[in-house]
mmCIF file of C-alpha atoms in Angstrom:
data_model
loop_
_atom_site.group_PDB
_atom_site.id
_atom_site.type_symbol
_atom_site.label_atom_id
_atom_site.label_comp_id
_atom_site.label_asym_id
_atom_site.label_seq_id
_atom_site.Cartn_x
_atom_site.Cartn_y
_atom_site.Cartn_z
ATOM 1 C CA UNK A 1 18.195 8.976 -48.954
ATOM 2 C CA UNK A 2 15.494 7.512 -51.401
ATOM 3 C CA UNK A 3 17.696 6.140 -53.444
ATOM 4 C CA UNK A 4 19.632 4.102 -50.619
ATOM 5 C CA UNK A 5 16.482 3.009 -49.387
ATOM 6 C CA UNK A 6 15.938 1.681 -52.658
ATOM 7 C CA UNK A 7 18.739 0.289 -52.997
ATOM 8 C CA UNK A 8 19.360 -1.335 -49.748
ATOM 9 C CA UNK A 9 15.986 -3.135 -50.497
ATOM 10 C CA UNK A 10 16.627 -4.680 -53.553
ATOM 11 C CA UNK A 11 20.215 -5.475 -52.378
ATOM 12 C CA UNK A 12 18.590 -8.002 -49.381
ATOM 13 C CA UNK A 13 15.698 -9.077 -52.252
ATOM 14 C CA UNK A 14 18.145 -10.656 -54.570
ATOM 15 C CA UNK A 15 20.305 -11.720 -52.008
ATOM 16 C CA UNK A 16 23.828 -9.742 -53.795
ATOM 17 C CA UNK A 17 27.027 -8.863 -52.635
ATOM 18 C CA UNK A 18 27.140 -5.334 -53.668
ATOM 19 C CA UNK A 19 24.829 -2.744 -56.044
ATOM 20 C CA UNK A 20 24.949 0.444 -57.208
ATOM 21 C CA UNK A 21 22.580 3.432 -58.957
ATOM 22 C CA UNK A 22 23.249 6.724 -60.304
ATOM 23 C CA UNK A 23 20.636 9.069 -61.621
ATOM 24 C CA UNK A 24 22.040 11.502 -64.300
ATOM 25 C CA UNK A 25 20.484 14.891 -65.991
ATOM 26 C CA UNK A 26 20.936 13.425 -69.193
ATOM 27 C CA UNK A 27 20.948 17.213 -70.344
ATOM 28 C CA UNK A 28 23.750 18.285 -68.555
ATOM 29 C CA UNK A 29 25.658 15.416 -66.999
ATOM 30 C CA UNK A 30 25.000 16.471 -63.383
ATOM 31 C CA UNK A 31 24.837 13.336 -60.617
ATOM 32 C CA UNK A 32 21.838 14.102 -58.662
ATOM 33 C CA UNK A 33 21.860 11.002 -56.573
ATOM 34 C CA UNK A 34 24.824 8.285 -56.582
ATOM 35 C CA UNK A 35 24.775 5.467 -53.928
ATOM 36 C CA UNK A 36 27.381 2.591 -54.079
ATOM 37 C CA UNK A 37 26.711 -0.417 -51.422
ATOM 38 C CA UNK A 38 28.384 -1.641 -49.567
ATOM 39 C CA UNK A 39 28.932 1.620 -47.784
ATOM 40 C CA UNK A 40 29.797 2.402 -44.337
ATOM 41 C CA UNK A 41 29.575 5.348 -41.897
ATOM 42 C CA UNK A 42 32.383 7.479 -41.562
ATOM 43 C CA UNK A 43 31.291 8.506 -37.776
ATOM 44 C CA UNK A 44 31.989 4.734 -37.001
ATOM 45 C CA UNK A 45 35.343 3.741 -38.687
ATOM 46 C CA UNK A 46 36.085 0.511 -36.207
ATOM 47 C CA UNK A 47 32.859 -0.514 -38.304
ATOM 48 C CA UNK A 48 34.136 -0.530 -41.927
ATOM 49 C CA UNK A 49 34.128 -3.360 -43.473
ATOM 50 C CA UNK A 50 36.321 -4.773 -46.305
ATOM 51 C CA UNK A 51 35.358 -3.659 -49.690
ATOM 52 C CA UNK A 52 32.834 -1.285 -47.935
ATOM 53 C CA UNK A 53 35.128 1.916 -49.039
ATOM 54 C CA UNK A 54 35.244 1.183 -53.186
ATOM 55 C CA UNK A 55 32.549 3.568 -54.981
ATOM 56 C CA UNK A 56 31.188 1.367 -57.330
ATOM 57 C CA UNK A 57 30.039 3.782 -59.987
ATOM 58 C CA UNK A 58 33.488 5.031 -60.885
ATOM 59 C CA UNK A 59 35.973 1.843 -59.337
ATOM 60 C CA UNK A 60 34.421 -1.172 -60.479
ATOM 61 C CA UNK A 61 34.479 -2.223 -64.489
ATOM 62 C CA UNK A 62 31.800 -4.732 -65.409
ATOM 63 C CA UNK A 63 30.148 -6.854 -68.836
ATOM 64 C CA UNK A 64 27.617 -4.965 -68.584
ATOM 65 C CA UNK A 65 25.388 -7.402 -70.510
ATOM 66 C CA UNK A 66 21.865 -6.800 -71.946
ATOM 67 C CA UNK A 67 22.595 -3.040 -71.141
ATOM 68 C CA UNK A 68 24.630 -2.610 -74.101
ATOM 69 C CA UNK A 69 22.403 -4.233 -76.733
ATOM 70 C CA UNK A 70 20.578 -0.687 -77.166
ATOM 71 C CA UNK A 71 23.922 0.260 -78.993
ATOM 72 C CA UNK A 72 23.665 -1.606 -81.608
ATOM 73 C CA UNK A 73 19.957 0.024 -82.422
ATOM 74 C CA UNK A 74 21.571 3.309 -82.311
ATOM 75 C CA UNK A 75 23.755 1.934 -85.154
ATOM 76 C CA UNK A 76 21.104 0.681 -87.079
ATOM 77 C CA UNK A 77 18.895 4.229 -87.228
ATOM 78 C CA UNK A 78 22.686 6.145 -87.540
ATOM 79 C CA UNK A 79 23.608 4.388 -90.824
ATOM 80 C CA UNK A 80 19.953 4.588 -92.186
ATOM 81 C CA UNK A 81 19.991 0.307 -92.560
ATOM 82 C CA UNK A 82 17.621 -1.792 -94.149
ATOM 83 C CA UNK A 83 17.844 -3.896 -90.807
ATOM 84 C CA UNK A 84 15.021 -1.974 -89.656
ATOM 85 C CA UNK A 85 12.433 -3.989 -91.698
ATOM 86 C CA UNK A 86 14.523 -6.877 -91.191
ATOM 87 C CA UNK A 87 13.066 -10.044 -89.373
ATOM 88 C CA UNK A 88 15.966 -12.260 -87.997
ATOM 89 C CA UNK A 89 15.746 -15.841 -87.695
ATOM 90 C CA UNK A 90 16.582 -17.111 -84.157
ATOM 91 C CA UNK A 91 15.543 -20.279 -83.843
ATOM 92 C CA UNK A 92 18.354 -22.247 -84.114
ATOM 93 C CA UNK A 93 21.266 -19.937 -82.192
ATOM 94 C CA UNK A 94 24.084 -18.572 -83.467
ATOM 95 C CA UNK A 95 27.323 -20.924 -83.329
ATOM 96 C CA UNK A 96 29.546 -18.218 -81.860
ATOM 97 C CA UNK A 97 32.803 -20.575 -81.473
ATOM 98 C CA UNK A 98 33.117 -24.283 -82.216
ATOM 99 C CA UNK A 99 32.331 -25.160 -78.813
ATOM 100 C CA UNK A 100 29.570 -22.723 -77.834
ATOM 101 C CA UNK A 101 26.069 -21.635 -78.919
ATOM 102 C CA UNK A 102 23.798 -18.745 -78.299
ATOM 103 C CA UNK A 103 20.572 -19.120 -78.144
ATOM 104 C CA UNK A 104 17.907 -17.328 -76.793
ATOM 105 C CA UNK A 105 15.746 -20.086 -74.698
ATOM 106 C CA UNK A 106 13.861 -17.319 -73.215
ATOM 107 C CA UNK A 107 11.803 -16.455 -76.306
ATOM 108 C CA UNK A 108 9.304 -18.734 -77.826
ATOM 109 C CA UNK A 109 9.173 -17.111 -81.201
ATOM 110 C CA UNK A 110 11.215 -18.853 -84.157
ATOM 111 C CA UNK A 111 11.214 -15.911 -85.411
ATOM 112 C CA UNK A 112 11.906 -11.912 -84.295
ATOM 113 C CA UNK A 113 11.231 -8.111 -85.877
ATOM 114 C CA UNK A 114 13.508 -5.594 -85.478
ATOM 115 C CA UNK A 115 11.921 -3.829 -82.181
ATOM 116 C CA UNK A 116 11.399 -7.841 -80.826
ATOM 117 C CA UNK A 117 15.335 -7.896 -80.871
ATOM 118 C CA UNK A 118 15.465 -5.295 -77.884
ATOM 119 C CA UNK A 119 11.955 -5.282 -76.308
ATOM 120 C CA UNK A 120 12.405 -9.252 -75.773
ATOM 121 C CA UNK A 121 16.616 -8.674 -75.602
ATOM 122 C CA UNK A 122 18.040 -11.314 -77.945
ATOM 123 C CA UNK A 123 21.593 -12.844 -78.259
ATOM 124 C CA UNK A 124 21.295 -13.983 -81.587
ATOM 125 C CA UNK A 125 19.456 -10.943 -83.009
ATOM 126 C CA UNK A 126 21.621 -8.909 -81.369
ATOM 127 C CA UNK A 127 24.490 -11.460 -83.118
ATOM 128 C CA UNK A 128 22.947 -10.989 -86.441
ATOM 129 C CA UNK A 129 22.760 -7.052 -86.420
ATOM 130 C CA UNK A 130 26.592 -6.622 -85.731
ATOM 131 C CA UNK A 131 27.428 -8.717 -88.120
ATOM 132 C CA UNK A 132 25.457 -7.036 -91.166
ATOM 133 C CA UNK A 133 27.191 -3.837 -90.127
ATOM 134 C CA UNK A 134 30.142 -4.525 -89.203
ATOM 135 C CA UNK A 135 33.071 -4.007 -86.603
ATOM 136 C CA UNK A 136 34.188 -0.933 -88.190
ATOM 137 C CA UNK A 137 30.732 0.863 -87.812
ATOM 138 C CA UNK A 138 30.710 -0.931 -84.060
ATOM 139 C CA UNK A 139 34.471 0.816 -83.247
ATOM 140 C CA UNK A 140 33.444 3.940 -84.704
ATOM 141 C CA UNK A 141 30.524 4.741 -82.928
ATOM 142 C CA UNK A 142 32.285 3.335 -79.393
ATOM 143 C CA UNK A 143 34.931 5.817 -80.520
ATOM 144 C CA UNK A 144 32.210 8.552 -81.095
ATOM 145 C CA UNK A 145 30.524 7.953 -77.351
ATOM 146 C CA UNK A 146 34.360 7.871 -75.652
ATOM 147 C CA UNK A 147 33.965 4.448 -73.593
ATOM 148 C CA UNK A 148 37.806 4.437 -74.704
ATOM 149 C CA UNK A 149 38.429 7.329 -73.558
ATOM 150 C CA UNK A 150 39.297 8.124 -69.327
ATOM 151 C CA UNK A 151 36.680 10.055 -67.548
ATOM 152 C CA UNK A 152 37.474 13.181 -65.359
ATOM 153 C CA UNK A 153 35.295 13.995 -62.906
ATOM 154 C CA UNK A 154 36.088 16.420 -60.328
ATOM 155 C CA UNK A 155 39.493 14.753 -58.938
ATOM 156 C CA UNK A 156 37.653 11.321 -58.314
ATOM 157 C CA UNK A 157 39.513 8.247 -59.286
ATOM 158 C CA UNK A 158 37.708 6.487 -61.807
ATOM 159 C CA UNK A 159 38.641 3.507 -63.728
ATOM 160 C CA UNK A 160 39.601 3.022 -67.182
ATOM 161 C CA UNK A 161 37.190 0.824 -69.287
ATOM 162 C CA UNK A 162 39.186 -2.566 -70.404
ATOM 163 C CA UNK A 163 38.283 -2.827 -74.218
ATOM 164 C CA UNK A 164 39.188 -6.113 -76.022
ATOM 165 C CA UNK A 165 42.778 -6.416 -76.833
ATOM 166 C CA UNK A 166 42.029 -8.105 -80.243
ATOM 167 C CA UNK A 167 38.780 -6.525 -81.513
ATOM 168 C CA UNK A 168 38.261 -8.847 -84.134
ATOM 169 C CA UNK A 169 34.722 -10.059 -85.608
ATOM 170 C CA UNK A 170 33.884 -12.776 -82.984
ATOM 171 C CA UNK A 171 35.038 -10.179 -79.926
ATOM 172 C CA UNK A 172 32.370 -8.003 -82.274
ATOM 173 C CA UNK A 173 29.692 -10.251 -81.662
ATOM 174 C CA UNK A 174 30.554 -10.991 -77.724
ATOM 175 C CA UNK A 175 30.334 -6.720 -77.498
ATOM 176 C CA UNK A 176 26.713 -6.979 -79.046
ATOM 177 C CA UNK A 177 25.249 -8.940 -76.495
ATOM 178 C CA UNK A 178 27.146 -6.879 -73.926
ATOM 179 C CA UNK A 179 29.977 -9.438 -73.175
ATOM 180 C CA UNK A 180 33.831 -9.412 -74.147
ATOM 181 C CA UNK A 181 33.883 -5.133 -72.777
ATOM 182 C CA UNK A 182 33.821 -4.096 -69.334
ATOM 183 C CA UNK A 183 33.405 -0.622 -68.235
ATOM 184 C CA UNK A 184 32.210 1.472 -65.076
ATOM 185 C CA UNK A 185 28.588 2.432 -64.245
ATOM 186 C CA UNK A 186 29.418 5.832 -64.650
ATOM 187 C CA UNK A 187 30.757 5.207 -68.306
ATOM 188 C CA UNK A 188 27.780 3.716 -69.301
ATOM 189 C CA UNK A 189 24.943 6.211 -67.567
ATOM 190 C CA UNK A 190 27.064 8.746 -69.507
ATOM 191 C CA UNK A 191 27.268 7.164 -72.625
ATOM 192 C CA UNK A 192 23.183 6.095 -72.494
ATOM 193 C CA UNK A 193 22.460 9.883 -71.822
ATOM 194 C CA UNK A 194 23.577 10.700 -75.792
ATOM 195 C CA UNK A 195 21.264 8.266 -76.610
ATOM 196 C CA UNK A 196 18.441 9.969 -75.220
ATOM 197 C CA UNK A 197 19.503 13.079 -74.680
ATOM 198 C CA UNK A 198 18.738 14.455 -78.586
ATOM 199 C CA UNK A 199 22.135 12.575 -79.775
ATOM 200 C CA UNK A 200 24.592 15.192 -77.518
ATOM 201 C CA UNK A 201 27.580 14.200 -75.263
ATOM 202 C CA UNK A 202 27.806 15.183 -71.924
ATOM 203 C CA UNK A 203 30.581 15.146 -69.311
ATOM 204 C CA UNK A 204 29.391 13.329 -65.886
ATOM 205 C CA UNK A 205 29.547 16.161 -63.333
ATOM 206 C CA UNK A 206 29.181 16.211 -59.464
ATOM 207 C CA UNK A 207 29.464 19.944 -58.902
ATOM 208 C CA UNK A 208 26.553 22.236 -59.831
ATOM 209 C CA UNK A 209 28.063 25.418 -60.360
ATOM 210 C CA UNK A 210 31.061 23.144 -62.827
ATOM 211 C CA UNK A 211 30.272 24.429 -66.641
ATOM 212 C CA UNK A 212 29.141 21.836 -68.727
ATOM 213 C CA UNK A 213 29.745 21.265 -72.771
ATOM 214 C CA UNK A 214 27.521 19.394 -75.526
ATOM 215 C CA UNK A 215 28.628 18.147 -78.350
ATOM 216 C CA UNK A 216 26.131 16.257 -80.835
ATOM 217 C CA UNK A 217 27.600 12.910 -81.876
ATOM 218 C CA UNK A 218 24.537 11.069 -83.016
ATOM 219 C CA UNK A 219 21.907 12.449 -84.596
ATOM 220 C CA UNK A 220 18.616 13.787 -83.488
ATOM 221 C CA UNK A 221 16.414 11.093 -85.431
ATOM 222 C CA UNK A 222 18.340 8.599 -84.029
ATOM 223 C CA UNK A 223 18.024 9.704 -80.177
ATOM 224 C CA UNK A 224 14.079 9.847 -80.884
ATOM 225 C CA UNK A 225 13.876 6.553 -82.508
ATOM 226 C CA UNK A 226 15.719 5.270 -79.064
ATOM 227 C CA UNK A 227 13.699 6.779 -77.325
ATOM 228 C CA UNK A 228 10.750 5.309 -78.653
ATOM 229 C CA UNK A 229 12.225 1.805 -78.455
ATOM 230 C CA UNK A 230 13.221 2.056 -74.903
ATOM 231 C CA UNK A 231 9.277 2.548 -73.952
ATOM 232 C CA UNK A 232 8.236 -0.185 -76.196
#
């Protein structure tokens, strides 16, 4: 009920069409709250409006955006880089395709470190990282955290993430921002809670009683280091 209160609030305050939040055990994958508006009453069907019956968290795929930029920190502490002392230049953008350029015109520094990249979320650091390690690193650890992968959950229809058809370097680079991948909320909350978690996978579950697996696929160094960065 808190959390649709919640919700509903900030739904009217920035004036949008439709929201959605899910709070996760990151330890063992169980939903303890999951609201998805628009919504309706079921005691009042003649009321239901159109769109009103979609769940969000497992129907609806999305770029999820800034979101995603945390990813590429979790490849930077998993392959042990140097880009953790790194400072990155982002001044002048990042010429992503003849015809358009990132830039971040939300940061006043010329310059950023490597924590600035997240804490003040830039493009063109975020631009710079992925392309110092790489799309086969990038695939790999995608592959590693299943967003290609279908999720079950109980008999509930849920969505299959749309990954780029050609995942070439400049789809790389779109990813690292959080652009050029869409995927559900639920694939995302999921894949965040091996971040933080101690580096373990879980399986999203809606049923307390369900048995639950964990299987480490990043390691525990690297789930404490996001950790830390996420509170910066």
């Amino acid at each position: 009920h808190k959390v649709h209160e919640e919700l509903s609030s900030s739904l009217k305050l920035y004036n949008a069409n439709s929201a959605v939040a899910i709070i996760m055990d990151v330890n063992n994958g169980e939903i303890i709250s999951l609201v998805s508006l628009p919504d309706f009453n079921p005691n009042h069907p003649e009321d239901i409006k159109a769109f009103s019956e979609n769940n969000l968290a497992f129907e609806a795929r999305y770029e999820m955006g800034s979101t995603l930029k945390i990813f590429n920190a979790a490849l930077v502490y998993e392959n042990n880089s140097i880009l953790e002392k790194k400072k990155f230049f982002i001044k002048n953008g990042y010429q992503i395709t003849p015809d358009k350029l990132i830039e971040d015109d939300h940061i006043k520094k010329d310059e950023l470190n490597f924590n600035e990249v997240f804490t003040q979320s830039s493009n063109v650091g975020s631009i710079n990282i992925i392309e110092d390690l790489g799309i086969k690193k990038q695939k790999e650890l995608f592959e590693r955290l299943k967003i290609n992968s279908q999720i079950s959950l109980n008999g509930l229809n849920v969505v299959k993430n749309k990954l780029p058809k050609n995942w070439d370097s400049q789809a790389s680079k779109f990813i690292s921002y959080g652009y050029g991948m869409s995927i559900s909320p639920i694939s995302l909350v999921s894949s965040y809670a091996a971040l933080v978690n101690g580096g373990y996978k879980v399986k999203p579950k809606v049923n307390q009683k369900e048995n639950y697996s964990k299987k480490r696929i990043l390691k525990d160094s690297t789930s404490k280091k996001i950790n830390l960065l996420l509170n910066e």
